[in-house]
mmCIF file of C-alpha atoms in Angstrom:
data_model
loop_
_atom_site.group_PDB
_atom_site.id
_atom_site.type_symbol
_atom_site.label_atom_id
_atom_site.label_comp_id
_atom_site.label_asym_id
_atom_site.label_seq_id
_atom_site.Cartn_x
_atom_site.Cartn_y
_atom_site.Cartn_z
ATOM 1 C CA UNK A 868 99.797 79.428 115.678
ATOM 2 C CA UNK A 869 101.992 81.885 114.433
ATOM 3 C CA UNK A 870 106.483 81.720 114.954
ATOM 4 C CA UNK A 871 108.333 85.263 115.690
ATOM 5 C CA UNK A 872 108.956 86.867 112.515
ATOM 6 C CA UNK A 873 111.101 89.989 111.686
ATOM 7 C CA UNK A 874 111.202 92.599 108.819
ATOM 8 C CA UNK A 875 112.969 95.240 106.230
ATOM 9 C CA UNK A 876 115.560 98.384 105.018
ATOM 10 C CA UNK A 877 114.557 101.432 106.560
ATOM 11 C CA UNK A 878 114.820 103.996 104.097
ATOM 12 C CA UNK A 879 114.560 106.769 106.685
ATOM 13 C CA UNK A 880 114.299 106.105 110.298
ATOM 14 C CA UNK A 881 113.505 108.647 112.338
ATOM 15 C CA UNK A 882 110.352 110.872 110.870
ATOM 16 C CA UNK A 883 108.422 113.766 112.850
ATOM 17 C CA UNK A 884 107.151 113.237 115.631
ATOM 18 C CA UNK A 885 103.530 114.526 115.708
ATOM 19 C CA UNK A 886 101.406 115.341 119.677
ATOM 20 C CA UNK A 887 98.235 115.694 119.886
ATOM 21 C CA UNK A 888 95.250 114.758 122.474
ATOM 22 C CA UNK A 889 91.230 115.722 122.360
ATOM 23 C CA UNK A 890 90.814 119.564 122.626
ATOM 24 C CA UNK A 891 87.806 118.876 124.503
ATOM 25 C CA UNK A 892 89.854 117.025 127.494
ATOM 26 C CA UNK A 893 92.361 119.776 128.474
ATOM 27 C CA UNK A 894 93.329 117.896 131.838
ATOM 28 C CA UNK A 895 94.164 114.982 130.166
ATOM 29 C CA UNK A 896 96.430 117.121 128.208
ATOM 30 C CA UNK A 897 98.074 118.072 131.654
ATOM 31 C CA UNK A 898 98.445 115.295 132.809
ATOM 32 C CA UNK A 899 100.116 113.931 130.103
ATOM 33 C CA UNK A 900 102.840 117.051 130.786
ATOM 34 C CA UNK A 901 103.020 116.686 134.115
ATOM 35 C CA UNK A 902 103.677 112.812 133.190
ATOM 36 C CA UNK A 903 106.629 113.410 131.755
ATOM 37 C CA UNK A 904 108.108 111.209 128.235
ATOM 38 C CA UNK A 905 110.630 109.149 126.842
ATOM 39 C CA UNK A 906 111.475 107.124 123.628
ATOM 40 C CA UNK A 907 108.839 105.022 122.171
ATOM 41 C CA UNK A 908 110.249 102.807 119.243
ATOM 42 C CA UNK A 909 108.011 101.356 116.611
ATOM 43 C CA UNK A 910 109.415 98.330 115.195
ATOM 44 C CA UNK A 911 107.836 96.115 112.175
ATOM 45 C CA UNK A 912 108.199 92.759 112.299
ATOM 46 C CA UNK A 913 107.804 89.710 109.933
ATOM 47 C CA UNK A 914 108.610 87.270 112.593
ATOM 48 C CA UNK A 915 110.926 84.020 111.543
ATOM 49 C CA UNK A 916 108.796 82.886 108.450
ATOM 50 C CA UNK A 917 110.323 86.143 106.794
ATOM 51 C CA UNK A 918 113.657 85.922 108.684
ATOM 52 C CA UNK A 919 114.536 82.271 108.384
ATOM 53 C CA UNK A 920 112.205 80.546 105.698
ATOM 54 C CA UNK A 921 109.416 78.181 106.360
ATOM 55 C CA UNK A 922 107.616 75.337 104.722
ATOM 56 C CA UNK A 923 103.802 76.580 102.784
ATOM 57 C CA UNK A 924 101.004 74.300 103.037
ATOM 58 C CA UNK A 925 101.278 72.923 99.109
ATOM 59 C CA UNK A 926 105.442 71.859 100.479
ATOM 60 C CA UNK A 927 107.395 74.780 99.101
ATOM 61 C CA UNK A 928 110.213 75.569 101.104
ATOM 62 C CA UNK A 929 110.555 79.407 101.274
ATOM 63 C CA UNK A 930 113.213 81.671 102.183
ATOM 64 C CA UNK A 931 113.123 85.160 101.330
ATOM 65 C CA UNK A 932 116.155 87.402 100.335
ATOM 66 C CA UNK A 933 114.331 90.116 100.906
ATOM 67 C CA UNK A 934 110.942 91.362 101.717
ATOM 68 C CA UNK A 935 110.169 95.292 101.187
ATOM 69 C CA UNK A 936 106.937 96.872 102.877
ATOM 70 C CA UNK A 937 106.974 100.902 102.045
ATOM 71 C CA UNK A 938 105.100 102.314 105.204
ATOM 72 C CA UNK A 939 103.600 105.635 105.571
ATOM 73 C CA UNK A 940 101.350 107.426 108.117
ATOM 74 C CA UNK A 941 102.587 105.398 111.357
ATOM 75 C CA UNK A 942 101.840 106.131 114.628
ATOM 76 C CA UNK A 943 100.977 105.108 117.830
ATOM 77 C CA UNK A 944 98.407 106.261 120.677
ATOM 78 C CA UNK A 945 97.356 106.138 124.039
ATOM 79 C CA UNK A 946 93.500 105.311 124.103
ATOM 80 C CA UNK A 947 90.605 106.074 126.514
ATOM 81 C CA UNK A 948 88.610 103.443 126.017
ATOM 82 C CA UNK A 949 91.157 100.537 125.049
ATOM 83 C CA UNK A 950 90.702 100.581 121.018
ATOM 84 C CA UNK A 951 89.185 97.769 119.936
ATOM 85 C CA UNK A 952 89.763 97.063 115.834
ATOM 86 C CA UNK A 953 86.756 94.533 116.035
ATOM 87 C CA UNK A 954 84.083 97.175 117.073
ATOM 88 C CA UNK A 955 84.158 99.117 114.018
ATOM 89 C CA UNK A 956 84.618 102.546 116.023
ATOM 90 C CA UNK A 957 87.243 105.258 115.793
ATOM 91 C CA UNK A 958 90.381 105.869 117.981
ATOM 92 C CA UNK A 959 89.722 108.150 121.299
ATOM 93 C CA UNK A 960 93.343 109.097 121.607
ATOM 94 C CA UNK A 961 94.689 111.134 124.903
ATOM 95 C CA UNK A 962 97.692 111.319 122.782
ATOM 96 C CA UNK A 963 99.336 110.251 119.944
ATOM 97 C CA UNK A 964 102.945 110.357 118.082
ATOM 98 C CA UNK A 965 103.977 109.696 115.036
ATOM 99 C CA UNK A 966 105.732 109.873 111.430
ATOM 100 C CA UNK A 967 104.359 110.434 108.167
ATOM 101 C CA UNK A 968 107.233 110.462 106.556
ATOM 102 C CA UNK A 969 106.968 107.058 104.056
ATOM 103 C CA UNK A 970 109.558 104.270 105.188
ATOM 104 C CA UNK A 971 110.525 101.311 103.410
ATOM 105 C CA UNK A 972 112.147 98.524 105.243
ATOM 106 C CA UNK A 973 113.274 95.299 104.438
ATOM 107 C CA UNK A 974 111.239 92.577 106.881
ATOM 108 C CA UNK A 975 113.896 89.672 105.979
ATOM 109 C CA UNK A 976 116.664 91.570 107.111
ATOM 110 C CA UNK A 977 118.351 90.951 110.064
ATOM 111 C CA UNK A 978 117.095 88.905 113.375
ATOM 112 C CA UNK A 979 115.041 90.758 114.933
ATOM 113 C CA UNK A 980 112.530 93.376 113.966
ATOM 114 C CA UNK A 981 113.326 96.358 111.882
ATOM 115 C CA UNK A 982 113.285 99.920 113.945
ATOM 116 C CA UNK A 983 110.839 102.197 111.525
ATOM 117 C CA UNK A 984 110.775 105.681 113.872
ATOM 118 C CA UNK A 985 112.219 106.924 117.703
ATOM 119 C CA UNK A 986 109.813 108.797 118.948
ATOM 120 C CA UNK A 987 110.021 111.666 121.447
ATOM 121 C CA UNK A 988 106.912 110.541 123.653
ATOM 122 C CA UNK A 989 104.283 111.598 126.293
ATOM 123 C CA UNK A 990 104.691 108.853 129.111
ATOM 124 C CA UNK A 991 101.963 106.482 130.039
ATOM 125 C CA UNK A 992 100.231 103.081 127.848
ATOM 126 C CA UNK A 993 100.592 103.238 124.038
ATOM 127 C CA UNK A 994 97.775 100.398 123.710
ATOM 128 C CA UNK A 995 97.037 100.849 119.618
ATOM 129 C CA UNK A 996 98.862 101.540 116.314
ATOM 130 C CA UNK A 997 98.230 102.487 112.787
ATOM 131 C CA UNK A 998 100.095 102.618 109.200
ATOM 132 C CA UNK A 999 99.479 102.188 105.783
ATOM 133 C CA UNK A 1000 101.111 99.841 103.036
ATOM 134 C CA UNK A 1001 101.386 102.718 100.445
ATOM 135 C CA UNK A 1002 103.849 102.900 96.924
ATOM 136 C CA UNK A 1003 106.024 105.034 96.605
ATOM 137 C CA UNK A 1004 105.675 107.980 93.302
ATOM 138 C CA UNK A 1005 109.273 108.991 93.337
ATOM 139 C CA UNK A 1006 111.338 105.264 93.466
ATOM 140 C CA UNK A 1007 107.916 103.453 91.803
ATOM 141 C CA UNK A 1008 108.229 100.781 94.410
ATOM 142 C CA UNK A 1009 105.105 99.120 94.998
ATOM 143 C CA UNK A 1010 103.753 98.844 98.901
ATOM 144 C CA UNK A 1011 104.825 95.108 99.114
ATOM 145 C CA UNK A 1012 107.874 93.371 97.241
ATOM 146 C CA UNK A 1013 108.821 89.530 98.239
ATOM 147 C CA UNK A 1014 112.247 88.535 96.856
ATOM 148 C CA UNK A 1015 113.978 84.949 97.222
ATOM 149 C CA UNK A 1016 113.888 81.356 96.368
ATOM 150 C CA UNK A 1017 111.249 78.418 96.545
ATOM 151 C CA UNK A 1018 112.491 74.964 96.422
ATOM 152 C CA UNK A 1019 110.378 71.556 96.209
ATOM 153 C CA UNK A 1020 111.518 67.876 95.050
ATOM 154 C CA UNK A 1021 114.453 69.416 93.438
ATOM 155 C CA UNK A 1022 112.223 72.687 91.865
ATOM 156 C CA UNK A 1023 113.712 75.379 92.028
ATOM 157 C CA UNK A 1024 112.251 79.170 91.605
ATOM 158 C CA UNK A 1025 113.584 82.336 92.056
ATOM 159 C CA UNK A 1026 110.856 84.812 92.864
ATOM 160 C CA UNK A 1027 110.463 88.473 92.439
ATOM 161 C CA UNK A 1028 106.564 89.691 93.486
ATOM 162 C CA UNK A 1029 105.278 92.865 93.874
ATOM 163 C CA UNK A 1030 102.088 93.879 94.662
ATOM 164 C CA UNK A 1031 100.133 97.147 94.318
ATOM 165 C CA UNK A 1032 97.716 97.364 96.677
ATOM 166 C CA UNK A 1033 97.629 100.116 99.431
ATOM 167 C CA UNK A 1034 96.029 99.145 102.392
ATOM 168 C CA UNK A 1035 95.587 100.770 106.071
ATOM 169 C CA UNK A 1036 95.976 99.278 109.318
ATOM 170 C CA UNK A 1037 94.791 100.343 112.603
ATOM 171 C CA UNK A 1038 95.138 97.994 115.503
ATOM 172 C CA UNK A 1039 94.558 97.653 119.075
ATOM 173 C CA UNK A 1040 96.910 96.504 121.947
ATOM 174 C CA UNK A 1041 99.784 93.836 121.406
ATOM 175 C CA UNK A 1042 98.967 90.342 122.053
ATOM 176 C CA UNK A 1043 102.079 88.428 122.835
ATOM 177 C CA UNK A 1044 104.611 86.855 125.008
ATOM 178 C CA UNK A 1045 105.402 89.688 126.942
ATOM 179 C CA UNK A 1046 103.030 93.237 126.582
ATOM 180 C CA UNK A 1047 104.577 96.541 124.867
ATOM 181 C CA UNK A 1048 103.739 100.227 125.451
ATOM 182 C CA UNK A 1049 104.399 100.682 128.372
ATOM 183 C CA UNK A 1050 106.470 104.104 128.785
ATOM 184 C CA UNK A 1051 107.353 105.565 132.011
ATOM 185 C CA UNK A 1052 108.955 109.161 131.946
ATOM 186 C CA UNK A 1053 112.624 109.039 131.100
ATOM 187 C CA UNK A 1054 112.868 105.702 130.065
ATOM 188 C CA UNK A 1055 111.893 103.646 126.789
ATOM 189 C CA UNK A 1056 109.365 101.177 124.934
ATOM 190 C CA UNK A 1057 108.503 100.246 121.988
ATOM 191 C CA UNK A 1058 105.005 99.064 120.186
ATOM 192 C CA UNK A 1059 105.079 97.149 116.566
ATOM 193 C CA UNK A 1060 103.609 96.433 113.200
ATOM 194 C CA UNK A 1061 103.530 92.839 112.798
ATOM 195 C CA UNK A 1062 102.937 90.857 109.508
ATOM 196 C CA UNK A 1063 101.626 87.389 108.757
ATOM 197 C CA UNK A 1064 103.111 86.139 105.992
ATOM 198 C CA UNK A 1065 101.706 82.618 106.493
ATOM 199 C CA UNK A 1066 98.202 84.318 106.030
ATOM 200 C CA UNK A 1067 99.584 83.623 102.451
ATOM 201 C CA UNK A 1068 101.344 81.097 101.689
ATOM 202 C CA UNK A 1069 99.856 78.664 104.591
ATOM 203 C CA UNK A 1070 102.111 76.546 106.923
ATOM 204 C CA UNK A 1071 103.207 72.935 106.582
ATOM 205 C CA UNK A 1072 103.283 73.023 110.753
ATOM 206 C CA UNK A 1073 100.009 74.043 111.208
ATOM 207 C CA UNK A 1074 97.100 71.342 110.275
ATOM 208 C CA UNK A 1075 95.660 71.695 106.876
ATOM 209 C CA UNK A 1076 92.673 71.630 107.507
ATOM 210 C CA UNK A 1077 92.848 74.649 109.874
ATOM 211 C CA UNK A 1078 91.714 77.852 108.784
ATOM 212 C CA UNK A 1079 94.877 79.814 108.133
ATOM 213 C CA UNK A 1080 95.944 76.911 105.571
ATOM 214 C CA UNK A 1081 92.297 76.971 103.975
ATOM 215 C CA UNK A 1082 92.554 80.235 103.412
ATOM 216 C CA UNK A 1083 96.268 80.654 102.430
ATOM 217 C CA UNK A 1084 96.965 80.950 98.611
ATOM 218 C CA UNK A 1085 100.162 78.683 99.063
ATOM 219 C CA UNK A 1086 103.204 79.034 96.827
ATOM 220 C CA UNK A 1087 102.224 75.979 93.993
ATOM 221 C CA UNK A 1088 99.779 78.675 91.929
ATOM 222 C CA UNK A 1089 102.955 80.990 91.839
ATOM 223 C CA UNK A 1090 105.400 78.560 91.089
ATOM 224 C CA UNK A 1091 103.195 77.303 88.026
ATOM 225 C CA UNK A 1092 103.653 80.521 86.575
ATOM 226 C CA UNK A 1093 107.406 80.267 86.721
ATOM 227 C CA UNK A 1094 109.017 80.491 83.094
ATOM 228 C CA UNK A 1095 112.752 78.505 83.288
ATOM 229 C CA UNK A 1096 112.629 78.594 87.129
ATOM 230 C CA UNK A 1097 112.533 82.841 87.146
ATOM 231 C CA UNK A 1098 109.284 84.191 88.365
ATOM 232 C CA UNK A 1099 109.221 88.123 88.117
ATOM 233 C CA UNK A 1100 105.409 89.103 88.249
ATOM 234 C CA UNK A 1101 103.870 92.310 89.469
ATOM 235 C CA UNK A 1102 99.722 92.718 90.505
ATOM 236 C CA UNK A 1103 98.996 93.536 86.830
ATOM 237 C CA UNK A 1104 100.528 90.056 85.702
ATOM 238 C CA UNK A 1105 99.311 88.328 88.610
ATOM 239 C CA UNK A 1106 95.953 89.122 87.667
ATOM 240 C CA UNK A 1107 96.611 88.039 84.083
ATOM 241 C CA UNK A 1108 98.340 85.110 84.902
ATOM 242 C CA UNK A 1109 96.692 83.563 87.815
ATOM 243 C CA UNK A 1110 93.005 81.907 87.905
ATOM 244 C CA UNK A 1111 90.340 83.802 88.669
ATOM 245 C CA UNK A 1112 89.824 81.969 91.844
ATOM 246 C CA UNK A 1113 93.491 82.055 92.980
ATOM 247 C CA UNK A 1114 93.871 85.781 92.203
ATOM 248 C CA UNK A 1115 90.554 86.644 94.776
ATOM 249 C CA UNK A 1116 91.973 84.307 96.831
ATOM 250 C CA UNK A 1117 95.599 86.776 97.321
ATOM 251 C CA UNK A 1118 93.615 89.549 97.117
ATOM 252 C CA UNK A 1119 91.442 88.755 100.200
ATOM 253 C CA UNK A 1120 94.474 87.487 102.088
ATOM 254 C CA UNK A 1121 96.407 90.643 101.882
ATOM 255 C CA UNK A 1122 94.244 92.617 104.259
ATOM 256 C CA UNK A 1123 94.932 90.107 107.263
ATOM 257 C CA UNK A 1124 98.728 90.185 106.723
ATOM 258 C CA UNK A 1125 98.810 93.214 109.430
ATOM 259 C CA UNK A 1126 98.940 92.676 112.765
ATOM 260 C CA UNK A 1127 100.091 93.628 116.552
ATOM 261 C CA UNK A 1128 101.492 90.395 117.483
ATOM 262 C CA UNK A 1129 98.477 87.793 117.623
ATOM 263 C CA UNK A 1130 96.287 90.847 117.897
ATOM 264 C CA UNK A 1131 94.092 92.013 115.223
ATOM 265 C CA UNK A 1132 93.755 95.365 113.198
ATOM 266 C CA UNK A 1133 90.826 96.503 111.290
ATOM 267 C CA UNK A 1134 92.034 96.918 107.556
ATOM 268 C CA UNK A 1135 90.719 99.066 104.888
ATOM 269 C CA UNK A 1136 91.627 99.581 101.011
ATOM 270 C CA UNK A 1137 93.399 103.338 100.211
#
């Protein structure tokens, strides 16, 4: 249901690259060695509704300038049992690398996803993935910023949202076209965040009475709120501003914007 997307500035690329595997599974541990590694890149991605505009479900036509997710706490891991976000149950990673550093990148720019960390990496399947939508102290950016222009039967508003809410992701394997994570020793893959963006506004291609469009807040609430065609609201004044109804309504879509491809993450509030 969904179009490729991709995603954002990278305000720092590479972070530190953390190794671990269970203590209690020392040959696993060797193997991994005697594996060998390469270079696992972990990408975010806001597919083409981010990159080249789309149409919501209310008839807005979107395109986005620029769309800033700060990420923290990324990483990615090979699993023993396949993770499985739907289960409810915790990671059992053989090994796992990572950043913690916090990275904002811009989701709009570009054409293809946005590089967020190279990774030194043990070889073998990196079948799950985890980050957090986090602000940022020191620049006061919020975890989620949406800049550009809405037009509709000659409407026009410019848009600046930002939205406070931190949020954690941790997802299983990619569900796609073709299947990531695959790293052999001495050569590269990648594995990546992916974000739904339609989760929110909805999607004049997709039927309205499907359940991505039922549930999507849709861009007409927002543009109501627009004062001379300038719409500059944060989570405080979106919560002012908005209906009760309408503000639950973003606030419940926000956890499903995450993704690995078509696959799904289990999301919690930080």
């Amino acid at each position: 249901m969904h179009r490729t997307h991709s995603l954002l500035i990278a305000a720092g690329l590479i972070g530190s690259v953390g190794l671990a595997s269970c203590s209690d599974k020392p040959s696993q541990q060797a193997a991994s060695d005697a594996a060998g590694s390469g270079m696992l890149t972990i990408h975010a991605n806001g597919e083409d509704f981010v990159r080249q505009g789309f149409t919501t479900k209310d008839g807005w036509q979107i395109s986005f300038d620029h769309v800033y997710v700060n990420l923290a706490n990324v990483k990615a891991y090979q699993t023993d049992p396949p993770f499985d976000p739907q289960k409810g149950e915790a990671i059992k990673a053989t090994a796992e690398v990572g950043t913690d550093e916090a990275i904002t990148v811009d989701l709009a720019e570009g054409d293809t996803p946005v590089q967020v960390a190279v990774l030194d990496a043990p070889a073998g399947r990196y079948n799950a993935i985890s980050w957090e939508m986090v602000g940022d102290p020191e620049t006061q950016q919020d975890p989620l910023t949406m800049v550009g222009t809405a037009t509709k039967d000659g409407e026009t508003v410019n848009f600046s949202i930002s939205l406070a809410e931190e949020l954690g992701f941790v997802c299983g394997d990619f569900v796609g076209d073709e299947r990531k994570g695959f790293l052999d020793s001495g050569d590269s893959a990648d594995v990546e965040a992916t974000f739904h963006f339609d989760h929110l506004f909805g999607d004049s291609e997709t039927p309205a009475d499907a359940p991505l469009n039922e549930g999507a807040l849709g861009f007409e609430p927002l543009a109501a709120l627009a004062d001379d065609g300038q719409l500059e609201l944060d989570s405080t004044g979106l919560e002012a501003q908005l209906s009760d109804e309408d503000f639950q309504t973003l606030m419940a879509i926000l956890p499903s914007l995450g993704h690995v491809g078509e696959g799904h993450c289990e999301e919690t509030r930080l």
